[in-house]
Short mmCIF file of C-alpha atoms in Angstrom, two decimals:
data_model
loop_
_atom_site.label_atom_id
_atom_site.label_comp_id
_atom_site.label_asym_id
_atom_site.label_seq_id
_atom_site.Cartn_x
_atom_site.Cartn_y
_atom_site.Cartn_z
CA UNK V 1 24.25 10.41 -5.56
CA UNK V 2 21.89 9.24 -2.87
CA UNK V 3 18.72 10.60 -4.44
CA UNK V 4 19.18 8.29 -7.40
CA UNK V 5 19.15 5.30 -5.10
CA UNK V 6 16.01 6.01 -3.07
CA UNK V 7 14.90 2.39 -2.68
CA UNK V 8 11.20 1.75 -2.13
CA UNK V 9 11.68 -0.12 1.10
CA UNK V 10 14.62 1.77 2.57
CA UNK V 11 13.77 1.65 6.26
CA UNK V 12 15.33 4.78 7.71
CA UNK V 13 15.19 8.19 6.02
CA UNK V 14 18.88 8.80 6.58
CA UNK V 15 20.23 5.42 5.54
CA UNK V 16 22.18 7.15 2.76
CA UNK V 17 24.83 5.42 0.72
CA UNK V 18 27.60 7.31 2.45
CA UNK V 19 28.02 8.33 6.07
CA UNK V 20 26.26 11.56 7.01
CA UNK V 21 28.90 14.22 7.62
CA UNK V 22 28.92 15.84 11.02
CA UNK V 23 30.74 18.52 12.92
CA UNK V 24 30.51 21.36 10.39
CA UNK V 25 29.66 24.51 12.31
CA UNK V 26 26.40 26.36 11.52
CA UNK V 27 23.98 23.68 10.38
CA UNK V 28 23.77 19.96 10.79
CA UNK V 29 21.99 17.98 8.10
CA UNK V 30 18.77 17.82 10.12
CA UNK V 31 18.38 21.57 10.54
CA UNK V 32 19.51 22.25 6.97
CA UNK V 33 16.90 19.77 5.73
CA UNK V 34 14.22 21.37 7.85
CA UNK V 35 14.86 24.80 6.29
CA UNK V 36 15.06 23.34 2.79
CA UNK V 37 11.71 21.58 3.21
CA UNK V 38 10.11 24.82 4.41
CA UNK V 39 11.42 26.71 1.35
CA UNK V 40 10.32 23.91 -1.02
CA UNK V 41 6.82 24.13 0.46
CA UNK V 42 6.73 27.93 0.14
CA UNK V 43 8.09 28.25 -3.39
CA UNK V 44 7.60 24.78 -4.79
CA UNK V 45 10.54 22.44 -5.36
CA UNK V 46 10.89 23.45 -9.02
CA UNK V 47 10.79 27.13 -8.06
CA UNK V 48 13.61 26.79 -5.50
CA UNK V 49 17.26 27.04 -6.52
CA UNK V 50 20.35 26.18 -4.47
CA UNK V 51 20.94 29.96 -4.45
CA UNK V 52 17.55 30.43 -2.76
CA UNK V 53 18.49 27.85 -0.12
CA UNK V 54 21.91 29.38 0.40
CA UNK V 55 20.33 32.83 0.90
CA UNK V 56 17.69 31.56 3.30
CA UNK V 57 20.21 29.55 5.34
CA UNK V 58 22.74 32.36 5.33
CA UNK V 59 25.51 29.96 4.34
CA UNK V 60 27.37 29.41 1.09
CA UNK V 61 26.33 26.82 -1.47
CA UNK V 62 29.58 24.98 -0.77
CA UNK V 63 28.51 24.66 2.88
CA UNK V 64 25.28 23.05 1.69
CA UNK V 65 27.24 20.70 -0.59
CA UNK V 66 29.24 19.68 2.49
CA UNK V 67 26.06 17.92 3.64
CA UNK V 68 24.33 16.83 0.44
CA UNK V 69 25.21 16.29 -3.20
CA UNK V 70 22.23 18.10 -4.65
CA UNK V 71 18.91 19.84 -4.12
CA UNK V 72 17.26 16.62 -5.23
CA UNK V 73 18.90 14.69 -2.39
CA UNK V 74 17.21 17.03 0.09
CA UNK V 75 13.89 16.31 -1.60
CA UNK V 76 14.54 12.55 -1.50
CA UNK V 77 15.28 12.65 2.23
CA UNK V 78 12.05 14.58 2.88
CA UNK V 79 9.82 12.39 0.70
CA UNK V 80 11.30 9.18 2.13
CA UNK V 81 10.63 10.40 5.64
CA UNK V 82 6.93 10.91 4.84
CA UNK V 83 6.65 7.61 2.95
CA UNK V 84 8.54 5.59 5.58
CA UNK V 85 6.10 6.91 8.19
CA UNK V 86 3.06 5.95 6.10
CA UNK V 87 4.42 2.49 5.26
CA UNK V 88 5.24 1.82 8.92
CA UNK V 89 1.53 2.37 9.62
CA UNK V 90 0.49 0.26 6.63
CA UNK V 91 2.77 -2.62 7.68
CA UNK V 92 1.29 -2.56 11.17
CA UNK V 93 -2.25 -2.58 9.78
CA UNK V 94 -1.52 -5.38 7.31
CA UNK V 95 -0.02 -7.47 10.12
CA UNK V 96 -3.34 -7.32 12.04
CA UNK V 97 -4.77 -10.03 9.79
CA UNK V 98 -7.54 -11.17 12.16
CA UNK V 99 -9.06 -7.67 12.34
CA UNK V 100 -11.96 -6.86 9.97
CA UNK V 101 -10.99 -4.75 6.96
CA UNK V 102 -13.22 -1.83 8.00
CA UNK V 103 -11.40 -1.62 11.34
CA UNK V 104 -8.00 -1.90 9.68
CA UNK V 105 -9.05 0.88 7.33
CA UNK V 106 -9.89 3.08 10.30
CA UNK V 107 -6.52 2.22 11.90
CA UNK V 108 -4.81 3.16 8.63
CA UNK V 109 -6.62 6.51 8.53
CA UNK V 110 -5.79 7.27 12.16
CA UNK V 111 -2.14 6.29 11.72
CA UNK V 112 -1.87 8.36 8.53
CA UNK V 113 -3.32 11.41 10.27
CA UNK V 114 -0.74 10.93 13.03
CA UNK V 115 2.13 10.71 10.51
CA UNK V 116 0.74 13.76 8.73
CA UNK V 117 0.68 15.83 11.92
CA UNK V 118 4.10 14.61 13.05
CA UNK V 119 5.76 15.07 9.64
CA UNK V 120 3.56 17.81 8.23
CA UNK V 121 6.19 19.58 6.05
CA UNK V 122 7.43 16.28 4.56
CA UNK V 123 3.90 14.97 3.91
CA UNK V 124 2.96 18.33 2.35
CA UNK V 125 5.85 17.96 -0.11
CA UNK V 126 4.71 14.41 -0.84
CA UNK V 127 1.09 15.39 -1.46
CA UNK V 128 2.23 18.16 -3.82
CA UNK V 129 4.82 16.09 -5.70
CA UNK V 130 4.08 16.18 -9.42
CA UNK V 131 6.68 13.75 -10.74
CA UNK V 132 8.98 16.31 -12.38
CA UNK V 133 12.16 14.58 -11.17
CA UNK V 134 13.31 10.98 -10.84
CA UNK V 135 13.03 11.41 -7.07
CA UNK V 136 9.41 12.57 -7.31
CA UNK V 137 8.59 9.75 -9.71
CA UNK V 138 9.97 7.20 -7.24
CA UNK V 139 7.95 8.81 -4.45
CA UNK V 140 4.79 8.73 -6.56
CA UNK V 141 5.40 5.04 -7.28
CA UNK V 142 5.60 4.36 -3.54
CA UNK V 143 2.43 6.44 -3.05
CA UNK V 144 0.66 4.29 -5.63
CA UNK V 145 1.71 1.19 -3.63
CA UNK V 146 0.20 2.79 -0.54
CA UNK V 147 -3.00 3.71 -2.42
CA UNK V 148 -3.24 0.10 -3.58
CA UNK V 149 -3.21 -1.05 0.06
CA UNK V 150 -6.04 1.40 0.81
CA UNK V 151 -8.05 0.30 -2.25
CA UNK V 152 -7.63 -3.39 -1.32
CA UNK V 153 -8.88 -2.75 2.23
CA UNK V 154 -11.86 -0.78 0.89
CA UNK V 155 -12.66 -3.62 -1.52
CA UNK V 156 -12.43 -6.22 1.28
CA UNK V 157 -14.58 -4.11 3.62
CA UNK V 158 -17.18 -3.80 0.89
CA UNK V 159 -17.16 -7.56 0.32
CA UNK V 160 -17.60 -7.95 4.11
CA UNK V 161 -20.74 -5.79 3.79
CA UNK V 162 -19.26 -3.08 6.00
CA UNK V 163 -18.95 -0.34 3.35
CA UNK V 164 -21.83 1.03 1.30
CA UNK V 165 -21.89 -0.66 -2.09
CA UNK V 166 -23.37 2.30 -4.00
CA UNK V 167 -20.03 4.09 -4.33
CA UNK V 168 -17.32 2.63 -6.54
CA UNK V 169 -14.55 1.24 -4.25
CA UNK V 170 -11.77 2.93 -6.28
CA UNK V 171 -13.51 6.29 -5.86
CA UNK V 172 -14.19 5.55 -2.18
CA UNK V 173 -10.51 4.83 -1.56
CA UNK V 174 -9.46 8.04 -3.29
CA UNK V 175 -12.02 10.16 -1.47
CA UNK V 176 -10.96 8.68 1.87
CA UNK V 177 -7.29 9.53 1.41
CA UNK V 178 -8.15 12.74 -0.44
CA UNK V 179 -9.82 13.75 2.80
CA UNK V 180 -6.75 12.78 4.83
CA UNK V 181 -4.31 14.46 2.43
CA UNK V 182 -6.36 17.66 2.31
CA UNK V 183 -5.32 18.26 5.93
CA UNK V 184 -1.91 19.44 4.71
CA UNK V 185 -3.60 22.48 3.18
CA UNK V 186 -4.98 23.84 6.45
CA UNK V 187 -3.81 21.91 9.49
CA UNK V 188 -1.24 23.87 11.47
CA UNK V 189 -0.10 22.01 14.62
CA UNK V 190 -0.88 23.92 17.80
CA UNK V 191 -3.29 26.29 16.07
CA UNK V 192 -6.65 25.01 17.21
CA UNK V 193 -9.91 25.39 15.42
CA UNK V 194 -11.62 23.70 18.29
CA UNK V 195 -12.40 25.82 21.31
CA UNK V 196 -10.55 24.46 24.31
CA UNK V 197 -9.22 21.23 22.84
CA UNK V 198 -6.43 19.52 24.75
CA UNK V 199 -2.92 20.89 24.49
CA UNK V 200 -0.06 19.66 22.38
CA UNK V 201 0.49 17.97 19.05
CA UNK V 202 -0.70 14.53 20.19
CA UNK V 203 -4.09 15.91 21.26
CA UNK V 204 -4.24 17.79 17.95
CA UNK V 205 -3.61 14.60 16.03
CA UNK V 206 -6.12 12.56 18.03
CA UNK V 207 -8.86 15.21 17.70
CA UNK V 208 -8.18 15.49 13.99
CA UNK V 209 -8.22 11.70 13.52
CA UNK V 210 -11.55 11.53 15.39
CA UNK V 211 -13.01 14.22 13.13
CA UNK V 212 -11.73 12.61 9.92
CA UNK V 213 -13.05 9.17 10.96
CA UNK V 214 -16.41 10.58 12.10
CA UNK V 215 -16.93 12.35 8.78
CA UNK V 216 -15.50 9.66 6.51
CA UNK V 217 -17.04 6.59 8.12
CA UNK V 218 -20.28 7.92 9.58
CA UNK V 219 -20.97 11.13 7.66
CA UNK V 220 -21.96 14.63 8.73
CA UNK V 221 -25.68 14.22 8.66
CA UNK V 222 -27.85 13.55 11.67
CA UNK V 223 -30.80 11.31 10.80
CA UNK V 224 -34.12 11.97 12.45
CA UNK V 225 -36.08 8.97 13.69
CA UNK V 226 -39.86 8.86 13.76
CA UNK V 227 -39.82 9.24 17.54
CA UNK V 228 -38.31 12.68 17.08
CA UNK V 229 -34.87 11.75 18.37
CA UNK V 230 -31.96 12.54 16.09
CA UNK V 231 -29.35 9.94 15.42
CA UNK V 232 -25.83 10.38 14.18
CA UNK V 233 -23.85 7.21 13.83
CA UNK V 234 -22.23 6.30 17.11
CA UNK V 235 -24.17 9.11 18.71
CA UNK V 236 -27.78 9.64 19.76
CA UNK V 237 -28.96 13.11 20.64
CA UNK V 238 -32.38 14.11 21.87
CA UNK V 239 -34.07 16.55 19.54
CA UNK V 240 -33.73 20.04 20.96
CA UNK V 241 -31.32 18.91 23.69
CA UNK V 242 -28.58 21.03 22.18
CA UNK L 1 -1.52 45.79 -15.66
CA UNK L 2 -4.67 43.76 -15.32
CA UNK L 3 -3.39 41.29 -12.73
CA UNK L 4 -2.93 44.09 -10.24
CA UNK L 5 -6.56 45.01 -10.57
CA UNK L 6 -8.17 41.58 -10.13
CA UNK L 7 -11.27 42.74 -8.27
CA UNK L 8 -12.96 40.27 -5.93
CA UNK L 9 -16.31 40.48 -7.62
CA UNK L 10 -15.26 40.88 -11.23
CA UNK L 11 -17.97 38.98 -13.03
CA UNK L 12 -16.34 37.66 -16.20
CA UNK L 13 -12.84 36.20 -16.31
CA UNK L 14 -11.89 38.25 -19.35
CA UNK L 15 -13.25 41.63 -18.30
CA UNK L 16 -9.72 43.00 -18.45
CA UNK L 17 -8.94 46.70 -18.20
CA UNK L 18 -8.11 46.91 -21.88
CA UNK L 19 -9.71 45.25 -24.86
CA UNK L 20 -8.46 41.75 -25.56
CA UNK L 21 -6.37 41.81 -28.70
CA UNK L 22 -7.45 39.56 -31.52
CA UNK L 23 -6.35 38.48 -34.93
CA UNK L 24 -2.71 37.67 -34.21
CA UNK L 25 -1.91 34.46 -36.06
CA UNK L 26 -0.92 31.36 -34.07
CA UNK L 27 -2.63 31.72 -30.72
CA UNK L 28 -5.61 33.63 -29.44
CA UNK L 29 -5.66 34.56 -25.76
CA UNK L 30 -7.86 31.59 -24.88
CA UNK L 31 -5.57 28.93 -26.31
CA UNK L 32 -2.46 30.70 -25.02
CA UNK L 33 -4.03 30.79 -21.54
CA UNK L 34 -4.92 27.12 -21.74
CA UNK L 35 -1.29 26.15 -22.49
CA UNK L 36 0.04 28.50 -19.79
CA UNK L 37 -2.29 26.99 -17.18
CA UNK L 38 -1.15 23.48 -18.13
CA UNK L 39 2.52 24.47 -17.73
CA UNK L 40 1.84 26.24 -14.40
CA UNK L 41 0.20 23.06 -13.11
CA UNK L 42 3.08 20.88 -14.30
CA UNK L 43 5.97 22.98 -13.04
CA UNK L 44 4.31 25.23 -10.49
CA UNK L 45 3.72 28.92 -11.18
CA UNK L 46 6.94 29.97 -9.43
CA UNK L 47 8.89 27.37 -11.37
CA UNK L 48 7.63 28.60 -14.77
CA UNK L 49 9.34 31.43 -16.62
CA UNK L 50 8.11 33.36 -19.67
CA UNK L 51 10.92 31.53 -21.50
CA UNK L 52 9.34 28.20 -20.52
CA UNK L 53 5.97 29.38 -21.87
CA UNK L 54 7.55 30.71 -25.05
CA UNK L 55 9.31 27.38 -25.63
CA UNK L 56 6.18 25.33 -24.95
CA UNK L 57 4.01 27.52 -27.17
CA UNK L 58 6.60 27.66 -29.92
CA UNK L 59 6.19 31.43 -30.20
CA UNK L 60 8.40 34.32 -29.12
CA UNK L 61 7.98 36.08 -25.79
CA UNK L 62 6.99 39.21 -27.69
CA UNK L 63 4.09 37.24 -29.22
CA UNK L 64 2.96 36.35 -25.72
CA UNK L 65 3.26 39.99 -24.65
CA UNK L 66 0.98 40.87 -27.56
CA UNK L 67 -1.82 39.20 -25.55
CA UNK L 68 -0.87 39.84 -21.91
CA UNK L 69 1.37 42.15 -19.93
CA UNK L 70 2.92 39.51 -17.73
CA UNK L 71 3.02 35.92 -16.53
CA UNK L 72 1.06 37.07 -13.49
CA UNK L 73 -1.79 38.30 -15.67
CA UNK L 74 -2.18 34.77 -17.05
CA UNK L 75 -2.34 33.47 -13.49
CA UNK L 76 -4.94 36.11 -12.56
CA UNK L 77 -7.16 35.15 -15.49
CA UNK L 78 -6.98 31.48 -14.51
CA UNK L 79 -7.62 32.00 -10.79
CA UNK L 80 -10.51 34.41 -11.47
CA UNK L 81 -12.11 31.88 -13.77
CA UNK L 82 -12.10 29.24 -11.00
CA UNK L 83 -13.27 31.71 -8.34
CA UNK L 84 -15.99 33.25 -10.51
CA UNK L 85 -17.35 29.74 -11.10
CA UNK L 86 -17.37 28.92 -7.38
CA UNK L 87 -18.96 32.25 -6.42
CA UNK L 88 -21.66 31.84 -9.07
CA UNK L 89 -22.61 28.60 -7.28
CA UNK L 90 -22.38 30.24 -3.85
CA UNK L 91 -24.58 33.16 -4.94
CA UNK L 92 -27.20 30.75 -6.25
CA UNK L 93 -27.13 28.78 -3.00
CA UNK L 94 -27.31 31.88 -0.82
CA UNK L 95 -30.30 33.11 -2.83
CA UNK L 96 -32.23 29.92 -1.94
CA UNK L 97 -33.02 31.36 1.48
CA UNK L 98 -36.06 29.16 2.19
CA UNK L 99 -34.06 25.95 1.76
CA UNK L 100 -32.60 24.30 4.91
CA UNK L 101 -28.87 24.90 5.43
CA UNK L 102 -28.02 21.19 5.11
CA UNK L 103 -29.63 21.09 1.67
CA UNK L 104 -27.93 24.32 0.61
CA UNK L 105 -24.64 22.81 1.76
CA UNK L 106 -25.24 19.80 -0.44
CA UNK L 107 -26.12 22.09 -3.38
CA UNK L 108 -22.88 23.99 -2.76
CA UNK L 109 -20.86 20.77 -2.76
CA UNK L 110 -22.54 19.54 -5.95
CA UNK L 111 -22.06 22.88 -7.70
CA UNK L 112 -18.42 23.06 -6.61
CA UNK L 113 -17.73 19.57 -7.93
CA UNK L 114 -19.29 20.65 -11.24
CA UNK L 115 -17.10 23.77 -11.42
CA UNK L 116 -14.08 21.67 -10.52
CA UNK L 117 -14.73 19.19 -13.31
CA UNK L 118 -15.54 21.92 -15.85
CA UNK L 119 -12.58 24.12 -14.92
CA UNK L 120 -10.20 21.48 -13.60
CA UNK L 121 -6.89 23.14 -14.59
CA UNK L 122 -7.96 26.54 -13.18
CA UNK L 123 -9.30 25.05 -9.94
CA UNK L 124 -6.10 22.99 -9.59
CA UNK L 125 -4.06 26.20 -9.76
CA UNK L 126 -6.37 27.78 -7.18
CA UNK L 127 -6.13 24.85 -4.76
CA UNK L 128 -2.33 24.92 -5.03
CA UNK L 129 -1.93 28.71 -4.75
CA UNK L 130 0.42 29.54 -1.89
CA UNK L 131 0.16 33.34 -1.82
CA UNK L 132 3.62 34.08 -3.26
CA UNK L 133 2.34 36.89 -5.50
CA UNK L 134 -0.18 39.71 -5.08
CA UNK L 135 -2.43 37.85 -7.51
CA UNK L 136 -2.30 34.66 -5.41
CA UNK L 137 -2.91 36.66 -2.23
CA UNK L 138 -6.04 38.19 -3.78
CA UNK L 139 -7.21 34.76 -4.86
CA UNK L 140 -6.61 33.35 -1.38
CA UNK L 141 -8.63 36.23 0.09
CA UNK L 142 -11.54 35.34 -2.21
CA UNK L 143 -11.13 31.69 -1.21
CA UNK L 144 -11.39 32.67 2.44
CA UNK L 145 -14.66 34.48 1.64
CA UNK L 146 -15.92 31.28 0.03
CA UNK L 147 -14.76 29.18 3.00
CA UNK L 148 -16.64 31.58 5.28
CA UNK L 149 -19.85 30.88 3.34
CA UNK L 150 -19.27 27.14 3.80
CA UNK L 151 -18.51 27.51 7.52
CA UNK L 152 -21.66 29.64 8.04
CA UNK L 153 -23.83 27.02 6.32
CA UNK L 154 -22.25 24.24 8.42
CA UNK L 155 -22.88 26.27 11.59
CA UNK L 156 -26.50 26.90 10.60
CA UNK L 157 -27.07 23.23 9.71
CA UNK L 158 -25.66 22.24 13.08
CA UNK L 159 -27.98 24.70 14.86
CA UNK L 160 -30.84 23.16 12.86
CA UNK L 161 -29.86 19.77 14.31
CA UNK L 162 -29.01 18.38 10.89
CA UNK L 163 -25.24 17.99 11.36
CA UNK L 164 -23.60 15.94 14.07
CA UNK L 165 -22.59 18.18 16.96
CA UNK L 166 -19.58 16.11 18.05
CA UNK L 167 -17.29 17.54 15.37
CA UNK L 168 -16.23 21.17 15.56
CA UNK L 169 -18.05 23.09 12.76
CA UNK L 170 -14.86 24.84 11.60
CA UNK L 171 -13.15 21.46 11.20
CA UNK L 172 -16.27 20.02 9.54
CA UNK L 173 -16.31 22.85 6.98
CA UNK L 174 -12.63 22.35 6.19
CA UNK L 175 -12.94 18.58 5.89
CA UNK L 176 -15.94 18.95 3.59
CA UNK L 177 -14.15 21.21 1.13
CA UNK L 178 -10.86 19.43 1.70
CA UNK L 179 -12.68 16.41 0.31
CA UNK L 180 -13.98 18.41 -2.68
CA UNK L 181 -10.61 20.07 -3.36
CA UNK L 182 -8.74 16.77 -3.15
CA UNK L 183 -10.45 15.77 -6.39
CA UNK L 184 -8.01 17.98 -8.32
CA UNK L 185 -5.22 15.57 -7.36
CA UNK L 186 -6.73 12.53 -9.06
CA UNK L 187 -9.84 13.34 -11.09
CA UNK L 188 -9.15 13.27 -14.82
CA UNK L 189 -12.27 13.99 -16.88
CA UNK L 190 -13.20 11.11 -19.14
CA UNK L 191 -10.92 8.65 -17.36
CA UNK L 192 -13.38 6.57 -15.39
CA UNK L 193 -12.65 4.67 -12.24
CA UNK L 194 -16.14 3.32 -12.34
CA UNK L 195 -16.76 0.34 -14.58
CA UNK L 196 -19.29 1.31 -17.20
CA UNK L 197 -20.33 4.70 -15.87
CA UNK L 198 -22.16 6.97 -18.29
CA UNK L 199 -20.18 8.76 -20.95
CA UNK L 200 -19.04 12.35 -21.03
CA UNK L 201 -17.92 15.03 -18.63
CA UNK L 202 -21.40 15.79 -17.29
CA UNK L 203 -21.94 12.15 -16.25
CA UNK L 204 -18.45 12.21 -14.71
CA UNK L 205 -19.31 15.27 -12.68
CA UNK L 206 -22.68 13.93 -11.54
CA UNK L 207 -21.23 10.56 -10.51
CA UNK L 208 -18.42 12.28 -8.67
CA UNK L 209 -20.82 14.66 -6.90
CA UNK L 210 -22.97 11.69 -5.84
CA UNK L 211 -19.91 9.91 -4.43
CA UNK L 212 -18.65 13.00 -2.59
CA UNK L 213 -22.09 13.71 -1.09
CA UNK L 214 -22.65 10.05 -0.14
CA UNK L 215 -19.32 9.88 1.68
CA UNK L 216 -19.39 13.37 3.23
CA UNK L 217 -23.01 13.47 4.37
CA UNK L 218 -23.78 9.82 5.07
CA UNK L 219 -20.39 8.16 5.54
CA UNK L 220 -18.83 5.00 4.17
CA UNK L 221 -19.95 2.62 6.82
CA UNK L 222 -22.95 0.32 6.57
CA UNK L 223 -24.66 -0.12 9.93
CA UNK L 224 -26.10 -3.50 10.79
CA UNK L 225 -29.50 -3.60 12.44
CA UNK L 226 -30.57 -6.26 14.91
CA UNK L 227 -32.80 -7.83 12.28
CA UNK L 228 -29.68 -8.66 10.28
CA UNK L 229 -30.35 -6.16 7.53
CA UNK L 230 -27.59 -3.68 6.82
CA UNK L 231 -28.37 -0.02 6.52
CA UNK L 232 -26.38 2.68 4.83
CA UNK L 233 -27.92 6.10 4.99
CA UNK L 234 -30.32 6.57 2.13
CA UNK L 235 -29.87 2.93 1.26
CA UNK L 236 -31.07 -0.34 2.77
CA UNK L 237 -29.49 -3.59 1.68
CA UNK L 238 -30.44 -7.11 2.71
CA UNK L 239 -27.61 -8.92 4.41
CA UNK L 240 -25.98 -11.27 1.95
CA UNK L 241 -27.92 -9.83 -0.99
CA UNK L 242 -24.72 -8.60 -2.58
#
């Protein structure tokens, strides 16, 4: 069973231990997986049975078993897809060794927001995983590896003097990715909060990454100077000019 | 059935439509509810049956029905407890009409972090509610009312010139409470990340509220001045002094 073999560094989400079956009419694995992930997110993985999936797909359970061995295999494919995306970003960031930690941290946040918007249903499952199955436990172990990378970058950036030292680095790291992960609860691609933002998912992701980085790195507050100008980090606005 | 009558402004979590029964040996409603909430958080509400609760409690289903009419009533009691706590904070903040919006926003964040730490299992259920039952839909409607209060304060603070205008206020409001809500995924009262922080849940909550406010309002980044000193908002540190 593939789900029992979900290696931590498996590169491609569909590198299963047996060839993916093709040619069955109705659903291919990709579209079946997409429906399964949607139902898992609606009802929770534990609250979804193969009967539920069969009903939603309008095909028999044996047609589902044509593609996968178990419900848990569907979960494993989804969680690996989210994690592979996040680790691809982390690997890229770790490879940029000459770049200051604070900048690598920002790259990691931006890349994670992009993965989140591109793979929203899979990342949502990952964020909500509780560890009730072997598959979820493996995913949570990979998530802890990712969190360790974040915490190490935060620690290095603090030692560089680029991150405020009055907040514990472990808490800082958790707040930073808590902020990123919280997007799964309200971000819906293509449904803009912003008035007149650019079209398409890529613009969505870029706008969202800008907002997350602005809040996380520079804060919400505008600081007034004695001259009466107001200053937000990376931004100077004349008092009353708005 | 009480869960069908969960009014949006019901003041006390146990103001049920019939007197709470007492005196049954084994569990009172409070301890039964506490176990039920723990199981809901572990397995998801949809994934938990009355059989699961009965097994975990070590009492018969009929003993559970002595206290409540349904599984959904237990959920309603839990969600109302979280929401009543949050609205008590919101009411207090809204009553402080002379206080600038940015300060009221900070009070709202601090109060919400306190409610979250005091009622962590109930708030966790609330944050994870998907709207699969009438009870969850009512809770989500109350959450939207709360989010509206946050968004209005953010809008007012931006009009006051106290919040950076380069991030859309609706996104700002969501990021701010996304940050607060993300605490349910990792905060465990009494399990400190900080080395040597003060003891007890109250110190936990205060430290956490400080960290959330520092990150959300003033950002992680330390800004270097030309004189070589580094400045974090609300904090000035000599370069190299750490």
